[in-house]
């Protein structure tokens, strides 16, 4: 567990008070049904959090609002508890498993990347995961990171070292050795977490395309993967298993040549068009699909690869 998951779990246990081991497993697998308000450890702090993050109030209004009363009123609205100096609340009821079998619940895999940080006083380290999906949090200082720094008793990432990384993309190996500081690694991990959460804003086959492009470019670095994730529009892609006729129809529509007349459309050789376009795009077969550079120059923000050696587009 990350530090945030641990705090959520302790709070959830106090709220739910499970009587059976299966119920504990149920809670562990559904921590996304609980929310954490960082630093809101009593009614006064909770009231300030509510007025700043949940229901932002003007400075004029705050002069007539008692934070303690606001916090108490909010706390009395639902199922919640103060835990370890923070406020934990139930955001949605946890789901019961059929026949009470917790093994039927599959790991959601919410984290795109987890970083294990250690400090001089806590050499065993703690895990911090991204993306941090808390609704009310500072995007530049996610609760996951703040809680980890609290646990490590440090004021900045300059006092930390990264000892391990667990990434959802197995192509990225030995990530800690790629960074000179924990701060730089965490900044990239935060951005990777957001990219992982957005998945190209719901774009179909986003992950397959990213991994196909990574294979094409022989990418094994986190910073390079971040840049490729931002430059997927620079590549043609066809996922494996796609129906050629459907793909050809989509391509023909994109190219503006698909007949608008219903009769002509029914006679259009969409599969043949897909095969011709694939040949023209010079697609390369990868484990995750067929991919090639489309001629648009990538823009690099995170990495500075040797274009002559590492980029196939050259």
PDB file of C-alpha atoms in Angstrom:
ATOM      1  CA  UNK A   1       0.000   0.000   0.000  1.00  0.00           C
ATOM      2  CA  UNK A   2       0.980   3.614  -0.516  1.00  0.00           C
ATOM      3  CA  UNK A   3       0.856   5.913   2.501  1.00  0.00           C
ATOM      4  CA  UNK A   4      -2.453   7.376   1.318  1.00  0.00           C
ATOM      5  CA  UNK A   5      -3.966   3.922   0.851  1.00  0.00           C
ATOM      6  CA  UNK A   6      -2.866   3.030   4.376  1.00  0.00           C
ATOM      7  CA  UNK A   7      -4.566   6.098   5.872  1.00  0.00           C
ATOM      8  CA  UNK A   8      -7.712   5.478   3.822  1.00  0.00           C
ATOM      9  CA  UNK A   9      -7.733   1.860   4.942  1.00  0.00           C
ATOM     10  CA  UNK A  10      -7.407   2.760   8.628  1.00  0.00           C
ATOM     11  CA  UNK A  11     -10.202   5.300   8.305  1.00  0.00           C
ATOM     12  CA  UNK A  12     -12.419   2.902   6.365  1.00  0.00           C
ATOM     13  CA  UNK A  13     -11.890   0.208   8.991  1.00  0.00           C
ATOM     14  CA  UNK A  14     -13.059   2.594  11.725  1.00  0.00           C
ATOM     15  CA  UNK A  15     -16.079   3.624   9.672  1.00  0.00           C
ATOM     16  CA  UNK A  16     -17.150   0.144   8.534  1.00  0.00           C
ATOM     17  CA  UNK A  17     -16.035  -1.890  11.594  1.00  0.00           C
ATOM     18  CA  UNK A  18     -15.842  -5.210   9.674  1.00  0.00           C
ATOM     19  CA  UNK A  19     -16.409  -8.448  11.574  1.00  0.00           C
ATOM     20  CA  UNK A  20     -15.039 -10.930   9.033  1.00  0.00           C
ATOM     21  CA  UNK A  21     -11.764 -11.267   7.129  1.00  0.00           C
ATOM     22  CA  UNK A  22     -13.676 -11.284   3.832  1.00  0.00           C
ATOM     23  CA  UNK A  23     -15.110  -7.871   4.738  1.00  0.00           C
ATOM     24  CA  UNK A  24     -11.609  -6.520   5.356  1.00  0.00           C
ATOM     25  CA  UNK A  25     -10.519  -7.738   1.912  1.00  0.00           C
ATOM     26  CA  UNK A  26     -13.604  -6.084   0.470  1.00  0.00           C
ATOM     27  CA  UNK A  27     -12.579  -2.747   1.994  1.00  0.00           C
ATOM     28  CA  UNK A  28      -8.975  -3.066   0.790  1.00  0.00           C
ATOM     29  CA  UNK A  29     -10.164  -3.568  -2.780  1.00  0.00           C
ATOM     30  CA  UNK A  30     -12.562  -0.605  -2.706  1.00  0.00           C
ATOM     31  CA  UNK A  31     -10.582   2.233  -1.164  1.00  0.00           C
ATOM     32  CA  UNK A  32     -11.649   4.401  -4.113  1.00  0.00           C
ATOM     33  CA  UNK A  33     -15.034   4.611  -2.362  1.00  0.00           C
ATOM     34  CA  UNK A  34     -13.433   6.822   0.308  1.00  0.00           C
ATOM     35  CA  UNK A  35     -12.036  10.328   0.089  1.00  0.00           C
ATOM     36  CA  UNK A  36      -9.298  11.984   2.132  1.00  0.00           C
ATOM     37  CA  UNK A  37      -9.165  15.678   3.041  1.00  0.00           C
ATOM     38  CA  UNK A  38      -5.500  16.312   3.757  1.00  0.00           C
ATOM     39  CA  UNK A  39      -4.762  18.065   7.058  1.00  0.00           C
ATOM     40  CA  UNK A  40      -8.424  18.409   8.060  1.00  0.00           C
ATOM     41  CA  UNK A  41      -7.908  16.733  11.422  1.00  0.00           C
ATOM     42  CA  UNK A  42     -10.630  18.486  13.467  1.00  0.00           C
ATOM     43  CA  UNK A  43     -13.803  20.488  12.905  1.00  0.00           C
ATOM     44  CA  UNK A  44     -11.942  23.803  12.603  1.00  0.00           C
ATOM     45  CA  UNK A  45      -9.441  22.522  10.040  1.00  0.00           C
ATOM     46  CA  UNK A  46     -12.228  20.672   8.231  1.00  0.00           C
ATOM     47  CA  UNK A  47     -14.262  23.888   8.052  1.00  0.00           C
ATOM     48  CA  UNK A  48     -11.305  25.765   6.561  1.00  0.00           C
ATOM     49  CA  UNK A  49     -10.791  22.953   4.022  1.00  0.00           C
ATOM     50  CA  UNK A  50     -14.470  23.070   3.038  1.00  0.00           C
ATOM     51  CA  UNK A  51     -14.418  26.848   2.534  1.00  0.00           C
ATOM     52  CA  UNK A  52     -11.167  26.714   0.551  1.00  0.00           C
ATOM     53  CA  UNK A  53     -11.472  23.504  -1.499  1.00  0.00           C
ATOM     54  CA  UNK A  54     -15.013  22.106  -1.512  1.00  0.00           C
ATOM     55  CA  UNK A  55     -17.240  25.194  -1.398  1.00  0.00           C
ATOM     56  CA  UNK A  56     -14.882  28.132  -2.023  1.00  0.00           C
ATOM     57  CA  UNK A  57     -16.101  31.220  -0.204  1.00  0.00           C
ATOM     58  CA  UNK A  58     -15.240  34.862  -0.685  1.00  0.00           C
ATOM     59  CA  UNK A  59     -13.173  36.662   1.927  1.00  0.00           C
ATOM     60  CA  UNK A  60     -16.217  38.797   2.733  1.00  0.00           C
ATOM     61  CA  UNK A  61     -18.338  35.709   3.389  1.00  0.00           C
ATOM     62  CA  UNK A  62     -15.653  34.066   5.500  1.00  0.00           C
ATOM     63  CA  UNK A  63     -15.798  36.941   7.957  1.00  0.00           C
ATOM     64  CA  UNK A  64     -19.259  35.681   8.896  1.00  0.00           C
ATOM     65  CA  UNK A  65     -18.509  31.947   8.790  1.00  0.00           C
ATOM     66  CA  UNK A  66     -17.156  30.069  11.808  1.00  0.00           C
ATOM     67  CA  UNK A  67     -14.803  27.329  10.494  1.00  0.00           C
ATOM     68  CA  UNK A  68     -15.590  25.083  13.449  1.00  0.00           C
ATOM     69  CA  UNK A  69     -19.334  25.307  12.796  1.00  0.00           C
ATOM     70  CA  UNK A  70     -18.841  24.731   9.072  1.00  0.00           C
ATOM     71  CA  UNK A  71     -16.680  21.692   9.790  1.00  0.00           C
ATOM     72  CA  UNK A  72     -19.122  20.235  12.296  1.00  0.00           C
ATOM     73  CA  UNK A  73     -22.041  20.752   9.905  1.00  0.00           C
ATOM     74  CA  UNK A  74     -20.187  19.039   7.082  1.00  0.00           C
ATOM     75  CA  UNK A  75     -19.064  16.157   9.309  1.00  0.00           C
ATOM     76  CA  UNK A  76     -22.637  15.488  10.413  1.00  0.00           C
ATOM     77  CA  UNK A  77     -23.825  15.101   6.807  1.00  0.00           C
ATOM     78  CA  UNK A  78     -22.519  11.591   6.173  1.00  0.00           C
ATOM     79  CA  UNK A  79     -20.407   8.641   7.247  1.00  0.00           C
ATOM     80  CA  UNK A  80     -16.912   9.833   8.063  1.00  0.00           C
ATOM     81  CA  UNK A  81     -14.166   9.990  10.666  1.00  0.00           C
ATOM     82  CA  UNK A  82     -11.048  11.911  11.644  1.00  0.00           C
ATOM     83  CA  UNK A  83      -8.017   9.661  11.214  1.00  0.00           C
ATOM     84  CA  UNK A  84      -4.303  10.378  11.678  1.00  0.00           C
ATOM     85  CA  UNK A  85      -4.834  14.130  11.394  1.00  0.00           C
ATOM     86  CA  UNK A  86      -7.001  13.918   8.270  1.00  0.00           C
ATOM     87  CA  UNK A  87     -10.698  13.610   7.405  1.00  0.00           C
ATOM     88  CA  UNK A  88     -11.937  10.396   5.756  1.00  0.00           C
ATOM     89  CA  UNK A  89     -15.420  10.184   4.264  1.00  0.00           C
ATOM     90  CA  UNK A  90     -17.434   7.624   2.332  1.00  0.00           C
ATOM     91  CA  UNK A  91     -18.081   8.886  -1.200  1.00  0.00           C
ATOM     92  CA  UNK A  92     -20.159   5.906  -2.376  1.00  0.00           C
ATOM     93  CA  UNK A  93     -21.298   2.635  -0.793  1.00  0.00           C
ATOM     94  CA  UNK A  94     -18.908  -0.276  -1.176  1.00  0.00           C
ATOM     95  CA  UNK A  95     -20.086  -3.097  -3.434  1.00  0.00           C
ATOM     96  CA  UNK A  96     -20.914  -6.499  -2.030  1.00  0.00           C
ATOM     97  CA  UNK A  97     -19.497  -9.522  -3.862  1.00  0.00           C
ATOM     98  CA  UNK A  98     -21.722 -12.317  -5.115  1.00  0.00           C
ATOM     99  CA  UNK A  99     -21.800 -15.080  -2.474  1.00  0.00           C
ATOM    100  CA  UNK A 100     -19.433 -12.970  -0.402  1.00  0.00           C
ATOM    101  CA  UNK A 101     -16.430 -14.045  -2.489  1.00  0.00           C
ATOM    102  CA  UNK A 102     -13.824 -11.221  -2.475  1.00  0.00           C
ATOM    103  CA  UNK A 103     -11.733 -13.036  -5.072  1.00  0.00           C
ATOM    104  CA  UNK A 104     -14.314 -12.011  -7.680  1.00  0.00           C
ATOM    105  CA  UNK A 105     -13.140  -8.421  -7.413  1.00  0.00           C
ATOM    106  CA  UNK A 106     -10.316  -7.636  -9.811  1.00  0.00           C
ATOM    107  CA  UNK A 107      -7.559  -5.145  -9.147  1.00  0.00           C
ATOM    108  CA  UNK A 108      -8.526  -1.882 -10.816  1.00  0.00           C
ATOM    109  CA  UNK A 109      -4.907  -0.915 -11.343  1.00  0.00           C
ATOM    110  CA  UNK A 110      -5.604   2.757 -10.667  1.00  0.00           C
ATOM    111  CA  UNK A 111      -1.936   3.708 -10.344  1.00  0.00           C
ATOM    112  CA  UNK A 112       0.020   4.194 -13.533  1.00  0.00           C
ATOM    113  CA  UNK A 113       3.239   4.412 -11.557  1.00  0.00           C
ATOM    114  CA  UNK A 114       4.354   4.052  -7.929  1.00  0.00           C
ATOM    115  CA  UNK A 115       7.595   5.391  -6.501  1.00  0.00           C
ATOM    116  CA  UNK A 116       9.195   4.168  -3.291  1.00  0.00           C
ATOM    117  CA  UNK A 117      10.868   7.034  -1.454  1.00  0.00           C
ATOM    118  CA  UNK A 118      13.192   6.824   1.527  1.00  0.00           C
ATOM    119  CA  UNK A 119      14.769   9.396   3.826  1.00  0.00           C
ATOM    120  CA  UNK A 120      17.690   9.430   6.237  1.00  0.00           C
ATOM    121  CA  UNK A 121      15.375   8.711   9.181  1.00  0.00           C
ATOM    122  CA  UNK A 122      13.190   6.193   7.299  1.00  0.00           C
ATOM    123  CA  UNK A 123      15.485   4.072   5.158  1.00  0.00           C
ATOM    124  CA  UNK A 124      12.868   1.339   4.637  1.00  0.00           C
ATOM    125  CA  UNK A 125      10.904   3.815   2.568  1.00  0.00           C
ATOM    126  CA  UNK A 126       7.233   4.295   1.684  1.00  0.00           C
ATOM    127  CA  UNK A 127       5.281   3.983  -1.555  1.00  0.00           C
ATOM    128  CA  UNK A 128       3.606   6.929  -3.268  1.00  0.00           C
ATOM    129  CA  UNK A 129       1.315   6.359  -6.264  1.00  0.00           C
ATOM    130  CA  UNK A 130       0.187   8.418  -9.253  1.00  0.00           C
ATOM    131  CA  UNK A 131      -2.255   9.494 -10.508  1.00  0.00           C
ATOM    132  CA  UNK A 132      -3.673  10.726  -7.249  1.00  0.00           C
ATOM    133  CA  UNK A 133      -7.411  10.791  -7.922  1.00  0.00           C
ATOM    134  CA  UNK A 134      -8.580  12.820  -4.925  1.00  0.00           C
ATOM    135  CA  UNK A 135     -11.167  15.355  -6.096  1.00  0.00           C
ATOM    136  CA  UNK A 136     -10.167  18.122  -3.695  1.00  0.00           C
ATOM    137  CA  UNK A 137      -6.398  18.426  -3.844  1.00  0.00           C
ATOM    138  CA  UNK A 138      -3.605  20.619  -5.098  1.00  0.00           C
ATOM    139  CA  UNK A 139      -2.552  19.244  -8.491  1.00  0.00           C
ATOM    140  CA  UNK A 140       1.087  20.282  -8.001  1.00  0.00           C
ATOM    141  CA  UNK A 141       1.247  18.810  -4.485  1.00  0.00           C
ATOM    142  CA  UNK A 142      -1.004  15.710  -4.540  1.00  0.00           C
ATOM    143  CA  UNK A 143      -2.130  14.199  -1.271  1.00  0.00           C
ATOM    144  CA  UNK A 144      -0.183  11.022  -2.081  1.00  0.00           C
ATOM    145  CA  UNK A 145       3.060  12.994  -2.115  1.00  0.00           C
ATOM    146  CA  UNK A 146       2.263  15.142   0.935  1.00  0.00           C
ATOM    147  CA  UNK A 147       1.346  12.081   2.999  1.00  0.00           C
ATOM    148  CA  UNK A 148       4.539  10.285   1.943  1.00  0.00           C
ATOM    149  CA  UNK A 149       6.670  13.290   2.922  1.00  0.00           C
ATOM    150  CA  UNK A 150       4.897  13.432   6.287  1.00  0.00           C
ATOM    151  CA  UNK A 151       5.629   9.737   6.852  1.00  0.00           C
ATOM    152  CA  UNK A 152       9.284  10.250   5.910  1.00  0.00           C
ATOM    153  CA  UNK A 153       9.513  13.335   8.154  1.00  0.00           C
ATOM    154  CA  UNK A 154      10.966  15.552   5.438  1.00  0.00           C
ATOM    155  CA  UNK A 155      10.121  19.041   4.219  1.00  0.00           C
ATOM    156  CA  UNK A 156      11.188  18.599   0.599  1.00  0.00           C
ATOM    157  CA  UNK A 157      12.023  15.936  -1.955  1.00  0.00           C
ATOM    158  CA  UNK A 158      15.641  17.077  -1.786  1.00  0.00           C
ATOM    159  CA  UNK A 159      15.809  15.099   1.480  1.00  0.00           C
ATOM    160  CA  UNK A 160      14.574  11.905  -0.219  1.00  0.00           C
ATOM    161  CA  UNK A 161      15.994   9.226  -2.449  1.00  0.00           C
ATOM    162  CA  UNK A 162      14.040   7.027  -4.861  1.00  0.00           C
ATOM    163  CA  UNK A 163      14.799   3.386  -4.097  1.00  0.00           C
ATOM    164  CA  UNK A 164      12.288   1.614  -6.344  1.00  0.00           C
ATOM    165  CA  UNK A 165       9.660   2.220  -9.035  1.00  0.00           C
ATOM    166  CA  UNK A 166       6.696   0.066 -10.027  1.00  0.00           C
ATOM    167  CA  UNK A 167       5.361   1.113 -13.452  1.00  0.00           C
ATOM    168  CA  UNK A 168       2.383  -0.205 -15.413  1.00  0.00           C
ATOM    169  CA  UNK A 169       4.511  -0.310 -18.574  1.00  0.00           C
ATOM    170  CA  UNK A 170       6.971  -3.226 -18.361  1.00  0.00           C
ATOM    171  CA  UNK A 171       9.014  -1.725 -21.195  1.00  0.00           C
ATOM    172  CA  UNK A 172      10.286   0.941 -18.792  1.00  0.00           C
ATOM    173  CA  UNK A 173      13.076  -0.679 -16.800  1.00  0.00           C
ATOM    174  CA  UNK A 174      15.447   0.441 -14.025  1.00  0.00           C
ATOM    175  CA  UNK A 175      13.712   3.813 -13.768  1.00  0.00           C
ATOM    176  CA  UNK A 176      15.475   5.061 -10.576  1.00  0.00           C
ATOM    177  CA  UNK A 177      18.854   4.941 -12.342  1.00  0.00           C
ATOM    178  CA  UNK A 178      17.507   7.283 -15.023  1.00  0.00           C
ATOM    179  CA  UNK A 179      17.242  10.239 -12.629  1.00  0.00           C
ATOM    180  CA  UNK A 180      19.775  12.228 -10.660  1.00  0.00           C
ATOM    181  CA  UNK A 181      17.249  13.263  -8.007  1.00  0.00           C
ATOM    182  CA  UNK A 182      14.039  12.024  -6.425  1.00  0.00           C
ATOM    183  CA  UNK A 183      12.460  15.385  -7.147  1.00  0.00           C
ATOM    184  CA  UNK A 184      12.880  15.090 -10.909  1.00  0.00           C
ATOM    185  CA  UNK A 185      11.640  11.501 -10.901  1.00  0.00           C
ATOM    186  CA  UNK A 186       8.535  12.392  -8.877  1.00  0.00           C
ATOM    187  CA  UNK A 187       7.716  15.333 -11.149  1.00  0.00           C
ATOM    188  CA  UNK A 188       7.812  13.033 -14.145  1.00  0.00           C
ATOM    189  CA  UNK A 189       5.842  10.371 -12.245  1.00  0.00           C
ATOM    190  CA  UNK A 190       3.100  12.924 -11.482  1.00  0.00           C
ATOM    191  CA  UNK A 191       2.850  13.876 -15.161  1.00  0.00           C
ATOM    192  CA  UNK A 192       2.907  10.229 -16.244  1.00  0.00           C
ATOM    193  CA  UNK A 193       0.101   9.530 -13.782  1.00  0.00           C
ATOM    194  CA  UNK A 194      -2.045  12.240 -15.324  1.00  0.00           C
ATOM    195  CA  UNK A 195      -1.326  10.963 -18.848  1.00  0.00           C
ATOM    196  CA  UNK A 196      -2.234   7.450 -17.703  1.00  0.00           C
ATOM    197  CA  UNK A 197      -5.485   8.684 -16.139  1.00  0.00           C
ATOM    198  CA  UNK A 198      -6.530  10.684 -19.211  1.00  0.00           C
ATOM    199  CA  UNK A 199      -5.657   7.932 -21.739  1.00  0.00           C
ATOM    200  CA  UNK A 200      -5.741  10.506 -24.535  1.00  0.00           C
ATOM    201  CA  UNK A 201      -9.051  11.829 -23.109  1.00  0.00           C
ATOM    202  CA  UNK A 202     -10.659   8.466 -23.688  1.00  0.00           C
ATOM    203  CA  UNK A 203      -9.145   7.833 -27.109  1.00  0.00           C
ATOM    204  CA  UNK A 204      -9.793   4.274 -28.326  1.00  0.00           C
ATOM    205  CA  UNK A 205      -6.734   1.995 -28.283  1.00  0.00           C
ATOM    206  CA  UNK A 206      -4.635   4.747 -26.643  1.00  0.00           C
ATOM    207  CA  UNK A 207      -2.579   2.319 -24.561  1.00  0.00           C
ATOM    208  CA  UNK A 208      -1.997  -0.071 -27.464  1.00  0.00           C
ATOM    209  CA  UNK A 209      -0.857   2.816 -29.632  1.00  0.00           C
ATOM    210  CA  UNK A 210       1.488   4.155 -26.954  1.00  0.00           C
ATOM    211  CA  UNK A 211       3.103   0.757 -26.454  1.00  0.00           C
ATOM    212  CA  UNK A 212       3.370   0.159 -30.197  1.00  0.00           C
ATOM    213  CA  UNK A 213       5.106   3.524 -30.633  1.00  0.00           C
ATOM    214  CA  UNK A 214       7.382   2.732 -27.690  1.00  0.00           C
ATOM    215  CA  UNK A 215       8.350  -0.554 -29.343  1.00  0.00           C
ATOM    216  CA  UNK A 216       8.942   1.213 -32.660  1.00  0.00           C
ATOM    217  CA  UNK A 217      11.188   3.802 -30.985  1.00  0.00           C
ATOM    218  CA  UNK A 218      12.878   1.272 -28.661  1.00  0.00           C
ATOM    219  CA  UNK A 219      11.775   3.305 -25.646  1.00  0.00           C
ATOM    220  CA  UNK A 220      12.833   2.162 -22.168  1.00  0.00           C
ATOM    221  CA  UNK A 221      13.047   5.507 -20.342  1.00  0.00           C
ATOM    222  CA  UNK A 222      10.255   7.230 -18.437  1.00  0.00           C
ATOM    223  CA  UNK A 223      11.071  10.693 -19.810  1.00  0.00           C
ATOM    224  CA  UNK A 224      11.077   9.350 -23.381  1.00  0.00           C
ATOM    225  CA  UNK A 225       7.748   7.576 -22.779  1.00  0.00           C
ATOM    226  CA  UNK A 226       6.246  10.855 -21.524  1.00  0.00           C
ATOM    227  CA  UNK A 227       7.281  12.596 -24.723  1.00  0.00           C
ATOM    228  CA  UNK A 228       5.932   9.797 -26.897  1.00  0.00           C
ATOM    229  CA  UNK A 229       2.609   9.939 -25.013  1.00  0.00           C
ATOM    230  CA  UNK A 230       2.356  13.611 -25.977  1.00  0.00           C
ATOM    231  CA  UNK A 231       3.308  12.951 -29.607  1.00  0.00           C
ATOM    232  CA  UNK A 232       1.055  10.033 -30.553  1.00  0.00           C
ATOM    233  CA  UNK A 233      -0.543  12.227 -33.218  1.00  0.00           C
ATOM    234  CA  UNK A 234       2.780  11.937 -35.066  1.00  0.00           C
ATOM    235  CA  UNK A 235       2.155   8.251 -35.829  1.00  0.00           C
ATOM    236  CA  UNK A 236      -0.154   6.140 -37.962  1.00  0.00           C
ATOM    237  CA  UNK A 237      -1.596   3.217 -36.016  1.00  0.00           C
ATOM    238  CA  UNK A 238      -3.787   0.210 -36.573  1.00  0.00           C
ATOM    239  CA  UNK A 239      -4.552  -2.058 -33.606  1.00  0.00           C
ATOM    240  CA  UNK A 240      -4.311  -5.810 -33.953  1.00  0.00           C
ATOM    241  CA  UNK A 241      -7.583  -7.648 -34.362  1.00  0.00           C
ATOM    242  CA  UNK A 242      -9.414  -4.721 -35.979  1.00  0.00           C
ATOM    243  CA  UNK A 243     -11.818  -5.563 -38.801  1.00  0.00           C
ATOM    244  CA  UNK A 244     -10.150  -4.398 -42.022  1.00  0.00           C
ATOM    245  CA  UNK A 245     -13.435  -3.345 -43.615  1.00  0.00           C
ATOM    246  CA  UNK A 246     -14.385  -1.182 -40.613  1.00  0.00           C
ATOM    247  CA  UNK A 247     -10.884   0.274 -40.500  1.00  0.00           C
ATOM    248  CA  UNK A 248     -10.953   1.026 -44.248  1.00  0.00           C
ATOM    249  CA  UNK A 249     -14.330   2.731 -43.891  1.00  0.00           C
ATOM    250  CA  UNK A 250     -12.994   4.889 -41.063  1.00  0.00           C
ATOM    251  CA  UNK A 251      -9.893   5.824 -43.060  1.00  0.00           C
ATOM    252  CA  UNK A 252     -11.937   6.612 -46.173  1.00  0.00           C
ATOM    253  CA  UNK A 253     -14.183   8.917 -44.158  1.00  0.00           C
ATOM    254  CA  UNK A 254     -11.157  10.627 -42.630  1.00  0.00           C
ATOM    255  CA  UNK A 255      -9.683  11.089 -46.112  1.00  0.00           C
ATOM    256  CA  UNK A 256     -12.967  12.456 -47.454  1.00  0.00           C
ATOM    257  CA  UNK A 257     -13.412   9.843 -50.183  1.00  0.00           C
ATOM    258  CA  UNK A 258     -16.077   7.587 -48.671  1.00  0.00           C
ATOM    259  CA  UNK A 259     -19.208   7.826 -50.867  1.00  0.00           C
ATOM    260  CA  UNK A 260     -22.095   9.756 -49.380  1.00  0.00           C
ATOM    261  CA  UNK A 261     -24.557   7.978 -51.650  1.00  0.00           C
ATOM    262  CA  UNK A 262     -25.946   4.896 -49.909  1.00  0.00           C
ATOM    263  CA  UNK A 263     -25.728   2.730 -53.035  1.00  0.00           C
ATOM    264  CA  UNK A 264     -22.092   3.648 -53.772  1.00  0.00           C
ATOM    265  CA  UNK A 265     -21.188   3.243 -50.108  1.00  0.00           C
ATOM    266  CA  UNK A 266     -22.558  -0.303 -50.120  1.00  0.00           C
ATOM    267  CA  UNK A 267     -20.286  -1.120 -53.083  1.00  0.00           C
ATOM    268  CA  UNK A 268     -17.150   0.562 -51.710  1.00  0.00           C
ATOM    269  CA  UNK A 269     -14.248  -1.878 -51.143  1.00  0.00           C
ATOM    270  CA  UNK A 270     -13.367  -0.697 -47.647  1.00  0.00           C
ATOM    271  CA  UNK A 271     -11.109  -3.681 -46.966  1.00  0.00           C
ATOM    272  CA  UNK A 272      -9.159  -3.034 -50.164  1.00  0.00           C
ATOM    273  CA  UNK A 273      -8.817   0.619 -49.219  1.00  0.00           C
ATOM    274  CA  UNK A 274      -7.496  -0.367 -45.786  1.00  0.00           C
ATOM    275  CA  UNK A 275      -4.876  -2.642 -47.349  1.00  0.00           C
ATOM    276  CA  UNK A 276      -3.776   0.086 -49.775  1.00  0.00           C
ATOM    277  CA  UNK A 277      -3.536   2.711 -47.028  1.00  0.00           C
ATOM    278  CA  UNK A 278      -1.580   0.345 -44.779  1.00  0.00           C
ATOM    279  CA  UNK A 279       0.878  -0.256 -47.620  1.00  0.00           C
ATOM    280  CA  UNK A 280       1.200   3.485 -48.269  1.00  0.00           C
ATOM    281  CA  UNK A 281       1.701   4.186 -44.554  1.00  0.00           C
ATOM    282  CA  UNK A 282       4.556   1.673 -44.433  1.00  0.00           C
ATOM    283  CA  UNK A 283       3.290   0.282 -41.145  1.00  0.00           C
ATOM    284  CA  UNK A 284       5.637  -1.777 -38.973  1.00  0.00           C
ATOM    285  CA  UNK A 285       4.245  -4.759 -37.064  1.00  0.00           C
ATOM    286  CA  UNK A 286       4.678  -4.630 -33.276  1.00  0.00           C
ATOM    287  CA  UNK A 287       3.288  -6.726 -30.442  1.00  0.00           C
ATOM    288  CA  UNK A 288       0.549  -4.142 -29.879  1.00  0.00           C
ATOM    289  CA  UNK A 289      -0.413  -3.208 -33.441  1.00  0.00           C
ATOM    290  CA  UNK A 290       0.862  -1.718 -36.678  1.00  0.00           C
ATOM    291  CA  UNK A 291       2.563   1.668 -36.488  1.00  0.00           C
ATOM    292  CA  UNK A 292       4.628   4.158 -38.494  1.00  0.00           C
ATOM    293  CA  UNK A 293       5.694   7.808 -38.361  1.00  0.00           C
ATOM    294  CA  UNK A 294       3.285  10.049 -40.302  1.00  0.00           C
ATOM    295  CA  UNK A 295       5.706  12.882 -41.054  1.00  0.00           C
ATOM    296  CA  UNK A 296       4.726  15.258 -38.232  1.00  0.00           C
ATOM    297  CA  UNK A 297       7.789  16.305 -36.220  1.00  0.00           C
ATOM    298  CA  UNK A 298       7.528  15.350 -32.521  1.00  0.00           C
ATOM    299  CA  UNK A 299       8.041  18.020 -29.857  1.00  0.00           C
ATOM    300  CA  UNK A 300      10.235  16.924 -26.949  1.00  0.00           C
ATOM    301  CA  UNK A 301       9.621  18.363 -23.496  1.00  0.00           C
ATOM    302  CA  UNK A 302      10.937  15.736 -21.100  1.00  0.00           C
ATOM    303  CA  UNK A 303      13.729  13.927 -22.930  1.00  0.00           C
ATOM    304  CA  UNK A 304      16.444  14.912 -25.348  1.00  0.00           C
ATOM    305  CA  UNK A 305      17.075  11.757 -27.375  1.00  0.00           C
ATOM    306  CA  UNK A 306      19.886  11.513 -29.922  1.00  0.00           C
ATOM    307  CA  UNK A 307      17.709  11.888 -32.981  1.00  0.00           C
ATOM    308  CA  UNK A 308      20.151  10.110 -35.285  1.00  0.00           C
ATOM    309  CA  UNK A 309      20.471   7.053 -33.075  1.00  0.00           C
ATOM    310  CA  UNK A 310      17.158   6.645 -31.273  1.00  0.00           C
ATOM    311  CA  UNK A 311      14.435   7.973 -33.533  1.00  0.00           C
ATOM    312  CA  UNK A 312      13.272   5.667 -36.289  1.00  0.00           C
ATOM    313  CA  UNK A 313      11.708   8.620 -38.103  1.00  0.00           C
ATOM    314  CA  UNK A 314      15.193   9.655 -39.129  1.00  0.00           C
TER     315      UNK A 314
END
